[in-house]
């Protein structure tokens, strides 16, 4: 497995785990109350920070355990990375537009923050899946 593919797996798994932890904490805090009344900022910031730290730590561990190719990228790796980023970034745009529309419609801050976070997670997961598929099945360069 190419090292960059390992990095894509790490990003996808960490993003899913972090978001799942966040959702469980927020739903646990709701306890029957409306979700918009839940204190969400602390868990959101904590899970984002934990995901960043976990991703860095896991990349370091993988580099130590299997160092072959850790510092090498060929043209194929660069093209796959670019493809995955283009695909994933579309969700950042969707999240930004959705948050803008929600703010203009005067929605609660809870929903705006959560749609932005969800789109960041979808960006990471979909971009990583695109990279993994490209490594596993190949891809057509433009």
CSV table of C-alpha atoms in Angstrom, one decimal:
chain,number,residue,atom,x,y,z
A,1,UNK,CA,0.0,0.0,0.0
A,2,UNK,CA,1.3,3.4,-0.9
A,3,UNK,CA,2.1,5.7,2.0
A,4,UNK,CA,-0.2,8.4,0.7
A,5,UNK,CA,-3.0,5.8,0.6
A,6,UNK,CA,-2.3,5.1,4.3
A,7,UNK,CA,-2.6,8.8,5.0
A,8,UNK,CA,-6.0,8.8,3.2
A,9,UNK,CA,-7.2,5.9,5.4
A,10,UNK,CA,-6.0,7.7,8.5
A,11,UNK,CA,-7.8,10.9,7.5
A,12,UNK,CA,-11.1,9.2,6.7
A,13,UNK,CA,-11.1,7.1,9.9
A,14,UNK,CA,-10.1,9.9,12.2
A,15,UNK,CA,-12.8,12.2,10.6
A,16,UNK,CA,-15.5,9.6,11.1
A,17,UNK,CA,-14.5,8.8,14.6
A,18,UNK,CA,-14.2,12.4,15.7
A,19,UNK,CA,-17.6,13.3,14.3
A,20,UNK,CA,-19.2,10.2,15.7
A,21,UNK,CA,-17.8,11.1,19.2
A,22,UNK,CA,-19.1,14.7,18.8
A,23,UNK,CA,-22.6,13.5,17.8
A,24,UNK,CA,-22.8,11.1,20.7
A,25,UNK,CA,-21.8,13.8,23.2
A,26,UNK,CA,-24.3,16.3,21.8
A,27,UNK,CA,-27.1,13.8,21.7
A,28,UNK,CA,-26.2,12.7,25.2
A,29,UNK,CA,-26.4,16.2,26.5
A,30,UNK,CA,-29.7,16.9,24.8
A,31,UNK,CA,-31.6,14.4,27.0
A,32,UNK,CA,-34.9,15.2,25.5
A,33,UNK,CA,-34.3,18.9,25.2
A,34,UNK,CA,-34.2,20.6,21.7
A,35,UNK,CA,-30.8,20.2,20.1
A,36,UNK,CA,-30.4,24.0,19.6
A,37,UNK,CA,-30.4,24.4,23.4
A,38,UNK,CA,-27.5,22.0,23.9
A,39,UNK,CA,-24.0,23.4,24.8
A,40,UNK,CA,-22.2,22.3,21.7
A,41,UNK,CA,-19.2,24.6,21.3
A,42,UNK,CA,-16.9,22.8,23.8
A,43,UNK,CA,-17.4,19.3,22.3
A,44,UNK,CA,-17.1,20.7,18.8
A,45,UNK,CA,-13.8,22.4,19.5
A,46,UNK,CA,-12.5,19.4,21.5
A,47,UNK,CA,-13.3,16.8,18.8
A,48,UNK,CA,-11.8,19.0,16.1
A,49,UNK,CA,-8.6,19.4,18.2
A,50,UNK,CA,-8.5,15.7,19.1
A,51,UNK,CA,-8.9,14.8,15.4
A,52,UNK,CA,-6.0,17.0,14.4
A,53,UNK,CA,-3.8,15.6,17.1
A,54,UNK,CA,-4.8,12.0,16.4
A,55,UNK,CA,-4.2,12.5,12.7
A,56,UNK,CA,-0.7,13.9,13.3
A,57,UNK,CA,0.1,11.2,15.8
A,58,UNK,CA,-1.1,8.3,13.6
A,59,UNK,CA,0.8,9.7,10.6
A,60,UNK,CA,4.0,9.7,12.8
A,61,UNK,CA,3.3,6.2,14.0
A,62,UNK,CA,2.8,4.9,10.5
A,63,UNK,CA,5.9,6.6,9.3
A,64,UNK,CA,7.9,4.9,12.1
A,65,UNK,CA,6.3,1.5,11.7
A,66,UNK,CA,6.6,1.4,7.9
A,67,UNK,CA,9.0,4.1,6.8
A,68,UNK,CA,9.2,3.0,3.1
A,69,UNK,CA,7.9,5.7,0.9
A,70,UNK,CA,7.1,8.1,3.8
A,71,UNK,CA,8.9,11.0,2.2
A,72,UNK,CA,8.5,10.1,-1.4
A,73,UNK,CA,5.7,11.2,-3.7
A,74,UNK,CA,5.7,10.5,-7.4
A,75,UNK,CA,3.6,12.0,-10.1
A,76,UNK,CA,0.8,9.5,-9.6
A,77,UNK,CA,0.7,10.4,-5.9
A,78,UNK,CA,0.4,14.1,-6.6
A,79,UNK,CA,-2.3,13.6,-9.2
A,80,UNK,CA,-4.3,11.4,-6.9
A,81,UNK,CA,-3.9,13.9,-4.0
A,82,UNK,CA,-5.1,16.7,-6.3
A,83,UNK,CA,-8.1,14.7,-7.5
A,84,UNK,CA,-9.1,13.8,-3.9
A,85,UNK,CA,-8.7,17.4,-2.8
A,86,UNK,CA,-10.8,18.7,-5.7
A,87,UNK,CA,-13.6,16.3,-4.9
A,88,UNK,CA,-13.5,16.8,-1.1
A,89,UNK,CA,-13.3,20.6,-1.3
A,90,UNK,CA,-16.7,20.7,-3.0
A,91,UNK,CA,-18.3,19.9,0.4
A,92,UNK,CA,-16.5,22.9,1.9
A,93,UNK,CA,-18.2,25.1,-0.7
A,94,UNK,CA,-21.5,23.5,-0.1
A,95,UNK,CA,-21.1,24.0,3.7
A,96,UNK,CA,-20.2,27.6,3.3
A,97,UNK,CA,-23.1,28.4,1.0
A,98,UNK,CA,-25.5,26.5,3.3
A,99,UNK,CA,-24.2,28.3,6.4
A,100,UNK,CA,-24.6,31.7,4.6
A,101,UNK,CA,-28.1,30.8,3.6
A,102,UNK,CA,-28.9,29.7,7.1
A,103,UNK,CA,-27.5,32.9,8.6
A,104,UNK,CA,-29.5,35.0,6.2
A,105,UNK,CA,-32.6,33.1,7.2
A,106,UNK,CA,-31.7,33.8,10.8
A,107,UNK,CA,-31.3,30.2,11.9
A,108,UNK,CA,-30.0,29.3,15.3
A,109,UNK,CA,-26.2,29.3,15.7
A,110,UNK,CA,-26.2,25.6,16.6
A,111,UNK,CA,-27.5,24.5,13.2
A,112,UNK,CA,-25.1,26.8,11.3
A,113,UNK,CA,-22.1,25.6,13.2
A,114,UNK,CA,-23.2,22.0,12.8
A,115,UNK,CA,-23.7,22.2,9.1
A,116,UNK,CA,-20.2,23.7,8.7
A,117,UNK,CA,-18.7,20.9,10.8
A,118,UNK,CA,-20.6,18.2,9.0
A,119,UNK,CA,-19.4,19.6,5.6
A,120,UNK,CA,-15.8,19.7,6.8
A,121,UNK,CA,-16.1,16.1,7.9
A,122,UNK,CA,-17.8,15.1,4.6
A,123,UNK,CA,-15.0,16.9,2.7
A,124,UNK,CA,-12.3,14.9,4.6
A,125,UNK,CA,-14.2,11.6,4.2
A,126,UNK,CA,-15.2,11.9,0.5
A,127,UNK,CA,-11.8,13.3,-0.5
A,128,UNK,CA,-10.1,10.4,1.3
A,129,UNK,CA,-12.4,7.8,-0.3
A,130,UNK,CA,-11.7,9.3,-3.7
A,131,UNK,CA,-8.0,8.9,-3.1
A,132,UNK,CA,-8.4,5.4,-1.8
A,133,UNK,CA,-10.5,4.4,-4.8
A,134,UNK,CA,-8.0,6.0,-7.2
A,135,UNK,CA,-5.1,4.0,-5.5
A,136,UNK,CA,-7.1,0.8,-5.6
A,137,UNK,CA,-8.8,1.0,-9.0
A,138,UNK,CA,-6.8,3.5,-10.8
A,139,UNK,CA,-8.0,6.8,-12.3
A,140,UNK,CA,-8.0,8.7,-15.5
A,141,UNK,CA,-5.9,11.8,-15.4
A,142,UNK,CA,-7.2,14.8,-17.3
